[in-house]
Coordinates of C-alpha atoms in Angstrom, one line a residue:
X1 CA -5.7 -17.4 -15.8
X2 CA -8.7 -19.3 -15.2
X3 CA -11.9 -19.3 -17.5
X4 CA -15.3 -18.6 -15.6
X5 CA -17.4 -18.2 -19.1
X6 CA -19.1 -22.1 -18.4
X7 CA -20.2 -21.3 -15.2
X8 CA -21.2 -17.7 -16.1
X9 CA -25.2 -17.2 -16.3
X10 CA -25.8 -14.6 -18.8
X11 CA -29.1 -12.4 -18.7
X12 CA -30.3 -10.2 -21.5
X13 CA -31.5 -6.7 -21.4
X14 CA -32.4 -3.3 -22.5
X15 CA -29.5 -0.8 -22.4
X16 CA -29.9 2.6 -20.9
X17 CA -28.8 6.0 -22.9
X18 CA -28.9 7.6 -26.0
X19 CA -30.4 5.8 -29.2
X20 CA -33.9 6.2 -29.7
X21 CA -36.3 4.0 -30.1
X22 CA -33.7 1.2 -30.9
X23 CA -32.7 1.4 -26.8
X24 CA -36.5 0.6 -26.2
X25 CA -37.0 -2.6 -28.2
X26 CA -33.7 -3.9 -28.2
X27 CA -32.0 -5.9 -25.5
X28 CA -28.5 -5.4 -25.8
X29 CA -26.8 -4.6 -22.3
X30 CA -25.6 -8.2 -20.8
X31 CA -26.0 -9.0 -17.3
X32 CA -23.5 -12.2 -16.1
X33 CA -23.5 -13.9 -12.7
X34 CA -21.0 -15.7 -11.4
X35 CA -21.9 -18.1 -7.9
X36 CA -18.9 -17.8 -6.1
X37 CA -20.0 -20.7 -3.6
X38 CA -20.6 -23.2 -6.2
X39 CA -17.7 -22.7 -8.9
X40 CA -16.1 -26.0 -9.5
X41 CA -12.8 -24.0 -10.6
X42 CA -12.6 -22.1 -7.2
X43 CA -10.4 -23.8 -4.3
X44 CA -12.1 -22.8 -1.1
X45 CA -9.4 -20.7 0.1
X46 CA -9.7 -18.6 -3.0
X47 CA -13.8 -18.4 -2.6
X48 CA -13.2 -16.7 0.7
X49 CA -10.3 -14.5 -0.7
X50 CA -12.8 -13.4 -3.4
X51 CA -15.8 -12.8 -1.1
X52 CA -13.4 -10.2 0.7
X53 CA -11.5 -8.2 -1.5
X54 CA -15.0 -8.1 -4.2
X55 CA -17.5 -7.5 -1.3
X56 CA -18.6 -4.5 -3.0
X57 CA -19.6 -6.5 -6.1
X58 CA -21.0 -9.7 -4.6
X59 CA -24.7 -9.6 -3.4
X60 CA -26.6 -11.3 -0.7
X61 CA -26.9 -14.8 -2.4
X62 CA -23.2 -14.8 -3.4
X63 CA -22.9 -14.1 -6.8
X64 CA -20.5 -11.7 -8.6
X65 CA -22.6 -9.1 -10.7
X66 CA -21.2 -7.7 -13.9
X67 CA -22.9 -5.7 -16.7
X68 CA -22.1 -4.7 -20.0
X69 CA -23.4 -2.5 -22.1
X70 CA -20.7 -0.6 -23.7
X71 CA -21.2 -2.6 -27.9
X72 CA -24.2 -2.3 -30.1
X73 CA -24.3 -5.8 -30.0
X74 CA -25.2 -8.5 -27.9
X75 CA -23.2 -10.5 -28.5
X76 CA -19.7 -8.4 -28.3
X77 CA -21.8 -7.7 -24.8
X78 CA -21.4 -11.0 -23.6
X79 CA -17.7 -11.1 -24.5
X80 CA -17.0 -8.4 -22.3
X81 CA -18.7 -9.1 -19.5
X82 CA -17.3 -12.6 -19.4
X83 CA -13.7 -10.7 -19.7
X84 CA -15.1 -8.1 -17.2
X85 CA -15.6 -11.4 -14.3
X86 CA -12.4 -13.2 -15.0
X87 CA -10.6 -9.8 -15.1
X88 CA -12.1 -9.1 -11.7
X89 CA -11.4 -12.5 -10.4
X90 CA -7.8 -12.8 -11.7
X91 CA -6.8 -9.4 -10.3
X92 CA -8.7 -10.9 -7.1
X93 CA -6.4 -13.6 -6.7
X94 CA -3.2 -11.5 -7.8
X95 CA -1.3 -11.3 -4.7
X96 CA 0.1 -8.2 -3.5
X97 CA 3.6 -7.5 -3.3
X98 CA 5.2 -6.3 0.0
X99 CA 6.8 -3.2 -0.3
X100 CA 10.8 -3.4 1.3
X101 CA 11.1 -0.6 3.3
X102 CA 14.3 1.5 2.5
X103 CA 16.7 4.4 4.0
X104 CA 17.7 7.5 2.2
X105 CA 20.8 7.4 1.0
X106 CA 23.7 9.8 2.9
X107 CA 24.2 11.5 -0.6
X108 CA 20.6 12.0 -0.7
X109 CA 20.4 13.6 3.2
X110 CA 23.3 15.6 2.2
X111 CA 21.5 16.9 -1.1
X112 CA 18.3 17.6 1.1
X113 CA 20.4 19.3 3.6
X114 CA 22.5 21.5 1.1
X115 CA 18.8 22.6 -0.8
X116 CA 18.1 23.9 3.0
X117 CA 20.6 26.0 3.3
X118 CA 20.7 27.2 0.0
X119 CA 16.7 28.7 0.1
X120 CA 17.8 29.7 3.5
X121 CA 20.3 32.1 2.2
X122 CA 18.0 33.1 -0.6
X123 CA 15.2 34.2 1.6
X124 CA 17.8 35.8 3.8
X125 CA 19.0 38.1 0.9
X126 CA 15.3 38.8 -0.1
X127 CA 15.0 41.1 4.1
X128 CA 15.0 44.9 4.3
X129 CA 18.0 46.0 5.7
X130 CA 17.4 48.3 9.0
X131 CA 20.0 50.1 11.0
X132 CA 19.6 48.8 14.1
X133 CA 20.8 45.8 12.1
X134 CA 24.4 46.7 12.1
X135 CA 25.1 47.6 15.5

C-alpha cells in the first residue's frame, strides 16, 4: 500500500450543513489533490490505469479531487481525506479477479427438475374438476 500524503496538496475550507455560526467562520472541510501525472510513486502504467477506472474523480488538469468534511476538526479532516485518496488509489490498482465459469452439477439439474414436477402436480390438484373431464 503506497502512501500519497507527501504529494497530497491540502486546501482548507468552510464546511457546509448544520452548526450555526461556527460553519460560517470556521474552515474545517479539507479539500486534497493529488496530480496523477507528476507522482513520483506512480509507474506510468499505473497513472494510465488510474486515469481510467477514477475518470469520474479526476478533473481536466489531472488531479484526483477528495473532500472531507465528516470531523469537527481540521485536522481529523486531513487524516481522512489523505485515507480517502490512497483508499481510492489502492482499490484502483486492486486487480480484478476472473470469475471461472462453472456447470451445474447433475444432482443439482436433477433437484431443479424434480421441484418442476412437483409444483406441477400441485397446481394440477389446485383445477375444478368438470365432466367432460372424465370421458
Amino acid at each position: 500500500m503506497l502512501d500519497f500524503s507527501s504529494e497530497i496538496k491540502l486546501q482548507t475550507t468552510r464546511s457546509g450543513g448544520k452548526g450555526g455560526q461556527n460553519v460560517n467562520k470556521v474552515e474545517t472541510a479539507v479539500i486534497a489533490s493529488l496530480d496523477i501525472a507528476a507522482s513520483q510513486l506512480l509507474r506510468d502504467e499505473q497513472k494510465a490505469i488510474i486515469n481510467e477506472k477514477l475518470s469520474n474523480r479526476i478533473n481536466s488538469e489531472g488531479q484526483l479531487w477528495v473532500k472531507a468534511q465528516t470531523f469537527r476538526t481540521q485536522l481529523e479532516n486531513k487524516e481522512e481525506a489523505i485515507r480517502k485518496i490512497n483508499e481510492l488509489i489502492d482499490a484502483a490498482l486492486k486487480k480484478k479477479r476472473l470469475r471461472i465459469a462453472t456447470k451445474p452439477s447433475k444432482a443439482v439439474k436433477e433437484k431443479r427438475l424434480e421441484g418442476k414436477k412437483q409444483f406441477s402436480q400441485k397446481k394440477e390438484a389446485r383445477k375444478k374438476l368438470r365432466p367432460k373431464d372424465y370421458l
